[in-house]
Amino acid sequence: MQLQIAIDGPAASGKTTVARATARRLRMLYLDTGAMYRALAYLALRTGTDVDNGAALARLAATMPIEVELDESAPLGFRIFAGGAELDETVLAGNEVTAIVSAVAAHAEVRSAMVDAQRRIAGKGSVVMAGRDIGSVVLPGAAIKIFLTASLETRVARRRRQLEQAGVDVDAHGLGAELQERDRIDSTRAVSPLEPAPGAHLIDSSDIDADGVVDQICALVRSLCAERSRRKG
Ligand code: DC
C-alpha cells in the first residue's frame, strides 16, 4: 500500500530538508514542489512573461513544460527541467526568481497545471512531498500531514545558510523582510492559501533539528501502521 506524507509550512521552515531526510529514512520518493513554481518563475524571467498574467504563465508552462525526474542521488534529491533544460539550485534559489515566485504561484491557472503534475508524480509510489498546499489540495488523502513552522529568527538563519551553500548572494538585512513578504502573499492569496490542512500535525522546529523532526514524523508513521494492523486484526 502506498504511503503519502505531506509537509507544508512557511518559507524556510525546514520543509525540504525534513522531507528529503524523511524520504531517505523511510525509503520513499521525495519532491519539493516549490522548485516547480520556481522553475516557472525562471521561465517567466527568461521569456519576459508578465508575472501578473496567469493565462500567459499557464501558456508558458504548456509550451515549455516543467518536468521532474525523481532521483535521490541528484543534488536537489530530484532533477527538474524547464523547456528541456535542467535547472540547478543556484538558478532556482537565486534572488531574481525568489523576488517573483510568490506572484507566479498565486494564479489559479498556474496552480491547476502544477497540482495535476504533482498528483501524477505522486502516483509513482510512496512519496514525501513538501510545499504549501500538499495536505489541503494536492494530496488531501495523505496519511500523514505535517504543518512545519519555526520562528522568524530561525528561518532567517536557515535561509542564509542554504543560500550561502547554493552560492547565492545574501543580503542579511533583507532576508527577514523577504520571508515575511512571501509568507504574506502565500497566506493571503485567493487560491489555496498557505494554512494548516485539516488534520495536520503542527510541528515547531525552532528548537529541534531536522533529525528530531524526522524522528517525530517516523513516530507518527509507526503509530499509524500499528493502528492499521490493529484494525485489520
Ligand atoms: O518553498 P519555496 O520557497 O521554494 O516556494 C516557492 C514559492 O512557491 C513560495 O512563495 C510559495 C509557492 N509554493 C506554492 O504556492 N505551493 C507549493 N506547493 C509550493 C510552493
Tab-separated table of C-alpha atoms and ligand atoms in Angstrom:
chain	number	residue	atom	x	y	z
A	1	MET	CA	0.000	0.000	0.000
A	2	GLN	CA	1.292	3.472	-0.889
A	3	LEU	CA	2.054	5.961	1.855
A	4	GLN	CA	1.841	9.708	1.281
A	5	ILE	CA	3.374	12.257	3.636
A	6	ALA	CA	2.509	15.927	3.067
A	7	ILE	CA	4.779	18.579	4.588
A	8	ASP	CA	3.577	22.174	4.341
A	9	GLY	CA	4.689	25.365	6.014
A	10	PRO	CA	6.037	28.873	5.532
A	11	ALA	CA	9.255	29.759	3.706
A	12	ALA	CA	12.469	28.405	5.256
A	13	SER	CA	10.674	26.431	7.962
A	14	GLY	CA	12.874	23.438	7.094
A	15	LYS	CA	10.331	21.584	4.910
A	16	THR	CA	12.681	20.478	2.159
A	17	THR	CA	15.447	19.262	4.497
A	18	VAL	CA	12.947	17.382	6.634
A	19	ALA	CA	11.009	15.990	3.663
A	20	ARG	CA	14.157	14.721	1.963
A	21	ALA	CA	15.545	13.170	5.160
A	22	THR	CA	12.186	11.532	5.937
A	23	ALA	CA	12.023	10.075	2.436
A	24	ARG	CA	15.554	8.743	2.779
A	25	ARG	CA	14.869	7.160	6.161
A	26	LEU	CA	11.603	5.558	5.052
A	27	ARG	CA	12.840	4.734	1.529
A	28	MET	CA	10.156	6.820	-0.113
A	29	LEU	CA	10.154	9.167	-3.105
A	30	TYR	CA	10.728	12.863	-2.460
A	31	LEU	CA	9.681	16.083	-4.176
A	32	ASP	CA	9.939	19.746	-3.183
A	33	THR	CA	7.048	21.299	-5.141
A	34	GLY	CA	8.363	24.834	-4.560
A	35	ALA	CA	11.028	24.054	-7.176
A	36	MET	CA	8.292	23.681	-9.821
A	37	TYR	CA	6.909	27.175	-9.130
A	38	ARG	CA	10.475	28.482	-9.097
A	39	ALA	CA	11.137	26.831	-12.487
A	40	LEU	CA	8.117	28.620	-13.953
A	41	ALA	CA	9.251	31.909	-12.407
A	42	TYR	CA	12.632	31.372	-14.086
A	43	LEU	CA	10.928	30.790	-17.457
A	44	ALA	CA	8.845	33.947	-16.967
A	45	LEU	CA	12.028	35.960	-16.416
A	46	ARG	CA	13.737	34.385	-19.397
A	47	THR	CA	10.834	34.975	-21.785
A	48	GLY	CA	9.712	38.334	-20.376
A	49	THR	CA	6.276	36.946	-19.450
A	50	ASP	CA	4.176	39.224	-17.224
A	51	VAL	CA	4.032	37.680	-13.721
A	52	ASP	CA	0.582	39.199	-13.194
A	53	ASN	CA	-0.882	37.412	-16.226
A	54	GLY	CA	-1.992	33.933	-15.076
A	55	ALA	CA	-3.207	32.847	-18.528
A	56	ALA	CA	0.119	33.795	-20.136
A	57	LEU	CA	2.038	31.924	-17.426
A	58	ALA	CA	-0.123	28.820	-17.915
A	59	ARG	CA	0.519	29.020	-21.694
A	60	LEU	CA	4.224	29.300	-20.956
A	61	ALA	CA	4.086	26.147	-18.807
A	62	ALA	CA	2.260	24.354	-21.627
A	63	THR	CA	4.764	25.344	-24.321
A	64	MET	CA	7.890	24.953	-22.184
A	65	PRO	CA	6.896	22.126	-19.828
A	66	ILE	CA	8.315	21.800	-16.358
A	67	GLU	CA	9.356	18.201	-15.900
A	68	VAL	CA	10.565	16.400	-12.819
A	69	GLU	CA	12.633	13.238	-12.597
A	70	LEU	CA	12.728	11.704	-9.124
A	71	ASP	CA	16.358	10.856	-8.402
A	72	GLU	CA	17.569	10.679	-4.812
A	73	SER	CA	21.202	10.890	-5.889
A	74	ALA	CA	20.749	14.275	-7.667
A	75	PRO	CA	21.952	17.344	-5.723
A	76	LEU	CA	18.377	18.503	-5.058
A	77	GLY	CA	17.047	14.984	-4.471
A	78	PHE	CA	15.259	15.179	-7.864
A	79	ARG	CA	16.034	16.668	-11.278
A	80	ILE	CA	13.968	19.483	-12.726
A	81	PHE	CA	13.767	20.657	-16.343
A	82	ALA	CA	12.125	23.758	-17.811
A	83	GLY	CA	11.525	23.629	-21.554
A	84	GLY	CA	14.010	20.746	-21.763
A	85	ALA	CA	16.889	22.488	-19.926
A	86	GLU	CA	17.921	21.255	-16.492
A	87	LEU	CA	17.895	23.867	-13.700
A	88	ASP	CA	20.195	23.847	-10.682
A	89	GLU	CA	19.855	25.283	-7.193
A	90	THR	CA	21.782	28.461	-7.992
A	91	VAL	CA	19.122	29.398	-10.548
A	92	LEU	CA	16.134	28.146	-8.560
A	93	ALA	CA	17.160	29.794	-5.272
A	94	GLY	CA	18.512	32.926	-6.968
A	95	ASN	CA	17.320	36.370	-5.895
A	96	GLU	CA	15.609	37.185	-9.212
A	97	VAL	CA	13.462	34.049	-9.100
A	98	THR	CA	12.744	34.433	-5.377
A	99	ALA	CA	11.538	38.014	-5.903
A	100	ILE	CA	8.688	36.973	-8.238
A	101	VAL	CA	7.867	33.350	-7.373
A	102	SER	CA	5.046	34.113	-4.922
A	103	ALA	CA	3.321	36.284	-7.538
A	104	VAL	CA	3.671	33.485	-10.116
A	105	ALA	CA	2.323	30.868	-7.672
A	106	ALA	CA	-0.745	32.950	-6.784
A	107	HIS	CA	-2.558	32.315	-10.125
A	108	ALA	CA	-5.308	29.673	-10.300
A	109	GLU	CA	-4.299	28.673	-13.870
A	110	VAL	CA	-0.703	28.110	-12.788
A	111	ARG	CA	-1.686	26.146	-9.684
A	112	SER	CA	-4.026	23.851	-11.530
A	113	ALA	CA	-1.277	22.841	-14.014
A	114	MET	CA	1.226	22.279	-11.182
A	115	VAL	CA	-1.200	20.344	-8.991
A	116	ASP	CA	-2.059	17.983	-11.885
A	117	ALA	CA	1.649	17.330	-12.480
A	118	GLN	CA	2.303	16.814	-8.759
A	119	ARG	CA	-0.522	14.269	-8.472
A	120	ARG	CA	0.866	12.364	-11.460
A	121	ILE	CA	4.275	12.271	-9.758
A	122	ALA	CA	2.679	11.058	-6.514
A	123	GLY	CA	1.202	8.158	-8.492
A	124	LYS	CA	4.704	6.720	-8.927
A	125	GLY	CA	4.888	5.342	-5.369
A	126	SER	CA	5.065	6.185	-1.692
A	127	VAL	CA	6.084	9.821	-1.517
A	128	VAL	CA	7.048	12.662	0.788
A	129	MET	CA	6.028	15.972	-0.786
A	130	ALA	CA	6.854	19.434	0.539
A	131	GLY	CA	5.044	22.669	-0.322
A	132	ARG	CA	2.222	24.957	0.783
A	133	ASP	CA	-0.949	23.140	-0.323
A	134	ILE	CA	0.105	19.482	-0.329
A	135	GLY	CA	-2.070	18.323	2.592
A	136	SER	CA	-5.001	20.534	1.625
A	137	VAL	CA	-5.133	20.327	-2.194
A	138	VAL	CA	-2.502	18.150	-3.894
A	139	LEU	CA	-2.771	15.050	-1.665
A	140	PRO	CA	-5.797	15.629	0.600
A	141	GLY	CA	-5.889	11.887	1.289
A	142	ALA	CA	-2.274	11.819	2.571
A	143	ALA	CA	-1.952	9.505	5.561
A	144	ILE	CA	0.315	11.924	7.419
A	145	LYS	CA	0.072	15.711	7.166
A	146	ILE	CA	2.617	17.980	8.802
A	147	PHE	CA	2.496	21.761	9.142
A	148	LEU	CA	6.061	22.773	9.920
A	149	THR	CA	6.782	26.185	11.419
A	150	ALA	CA	9.742	27.930	13.056
A	151	SER	CA	10.396	31.389	14.473
A	152	LEU	CA	11.346	34.113	12.004
A	153	GLU	CA	14.810	34.304	13.552
A	154	THR	CA	15.396	30.574	12.994
A	155	ARG	CA	14.040	30.740	9.462
A	156	VAL	CA	16.278	33.671	8.521
A	157	ALA	CA	19.342	31.805	9.846
A	158	ARG	CA	18.378	28.667	7.895
A	159	ARG	CA	17.716	30.539	4.681
A	160	ARG	CA	21.044	32.360	4.982
A	161	ARG	CA	22.909	29.048	5.381
A	162	GLN	CA	21.044	27.482	2.467
A	163	LEU	CA	21.740	30.439	0.155
A	164	GLU	CA	25.406	30.545	1.089
A	165	GLN	CA	25.703	26.843	0.307
A	166	ALA	CA	23.999	27.388	-3.053
A	167	GLY	CA	26.409	30.238	-3.865
A	168	VAL	CA	23.684	32.911	-3.919
A	169	ASP	CA	24.371	36.497	-2.768
A	170	VAL	CA	22.828	37.026	0.653
A	171	ASP	CA	21.579	40.380	1.846
A	172	ALA	CA	21.322	39.534	5.540
A	173	HIS	CA	19.161	42.552	6.369
A	174	GLY	CA	16.686	41.891	3.586
A	175	LEU	CA	16.132	38.209	4.340
A	176	GLY	CA	13.637	38.620	7.184
A	177	ALA	CA	11.567	41.134	5.232
A	178	GLU	CA	11.650	38.920	2.122
A	179	LEU	CA	10.478	35.825	4.029
A	180	GLN	CA	7.673	37.770	5.704
A	181	GLU	CA	6.535	39.302	2.416
A	182	ARG	CA	6.465	35.907	0.681
A	183	ASP	CA	4.536	34.397	3.601
A	184	ARG	CA	2.097	37.307	3.416
A	185	ILE	CA	1.463	36.747	-0.313
A	186	ASP	CA	1.286	32.933	0.078
A	187	SER	CA	-1.118	33.154	3.058
A	188	THR	CA	-3.470	35.787	1.678
A	189	ARG	CA	-3.838	34.671	-1.957
A	190	ALA	CA	-7.358	33.735	-3.061
A	191	VAL	CA	-6.424	30.247	-4.327
A	192	SER	CA	-5.071	27.583	-1.925
A	193	PRO	CA	-3.604	29.981	0.640
A	194	LEU	CA	-0.933	28.649	2.974
A	195	GLU	CA	-2.698	27.293	6.073
A	196	PRO	CA	-2.576	24.051	8.027
A	197	ALA	CA	-4.612	21.309	6.291
A	198	PRO	CA	-7.415	19.759	8.335
A	199	GLY	CA	-5.878	17.018	10.452
A	200	ALA	CA	-2.316	18.308	10.061
A	201	HIS	CA	0.158	17.812	12.914
A	202	LEU	CA	1.762	21.123	13.848
A	203	ILE	CA	5.498	20.903	14.488
A	204	ASP	CA	7.503	23.950	15.565
A	205	SER	CA	11.112	23.279	14.582
A	206	SER	CA	12.618	26.416	16.191
A	207	ASP	CA	14.364	24.356	18.869
A	208	ILE	CA	14.533	20.955	17.147
A	209	ASP	CA	16.974	19.995	14.420
A	210	ALA	CA	15.921	18.236	11.223
A	211	ASP	CA	16.699	14.769	12.646
A	212	GLY	CA	14.436	15.499	15.622
A	213	VAL	CA	11.571	16.469	13.313
A	214	VAL	CA	12.138	13.343	11.188
A	215	ASP	CA	12.011	11.270	14.419
A	216	GLN	CA	8.609	12.791	15.206
A	217	ILE	CA	7.281	12.073	11.708
A	218	CYS	CA	8.576	8.478	11.822
A	219	ALA	CA	6.855	8.015	15.193
A	220	LEU	CA	3.583	9.173	13.587
A	221	VAL	CA	4.111	6.698	10.741
A	222	ARG	CA	4.758	3.878	13.234
A	223	SER	CA	1.605	4.608	15.205
A	224	LEU	CA	-0.417	4.829	12.003
A	225	CYS	CA	0.888	1.406	10.897
A	226	ALA	CA	0.162	-0.070	14.342
A	227	GLU	CA	-3.374	1.365	14.242
A	228	ARG	CA	-3.949	-0.060	10.753
A	229	SER	CA	-2.743	-3.534	11.712
A	230	ARG	CA	-4.889	-3.449	14.886
A	231	ARG	CA	-7.927	-2.632	12.765
A	232	LYS	CA	-7.099	-5.439	10.324
A	233	GLY	CA	-6.532	-7.964	13.115
B	1	DC	O1	9.216	26.523	-0.842
B	1	DC	P1	9.731	27.614	-1.771
B	1	DC	O2	10.211	28.832	-1.064
B	1	DC	O3	10.724	27.101	-2.766
B	1	DC	O4	8.437	28.020	-2.621
B	1	DC	C1	8.497	28.987	-3.632
B	1	DC	C2	7.141	29.666	-3.788
B	1	DC	O5	6.220	28.777	-4.388
B	1	DC	C3	6.529	30.144	-2.480
B	1	DC	O6	6.446	31.544	-2.463
B	1	DC	C4	5.151	29.572	-2.446
B	1	DC	C5	4.986	28.801	-3.708
B	1	DC	N1	4.534	27.424	-3.498
B	1	DC	C6	3.193	27.209	-3.528
B	1	DC	O7	2.417	28.148	-3.649
B	1	DC	N2	2.725	25.928	-3.417
B	1	DC	C7	3.559	24.900	-3.260
B	1	DC	N3	3.055	23.654	-3.171
B	1	DC	C8	4.955	25.119	-3.187
B	1	DC	C9	5.417	26.412	-3.299
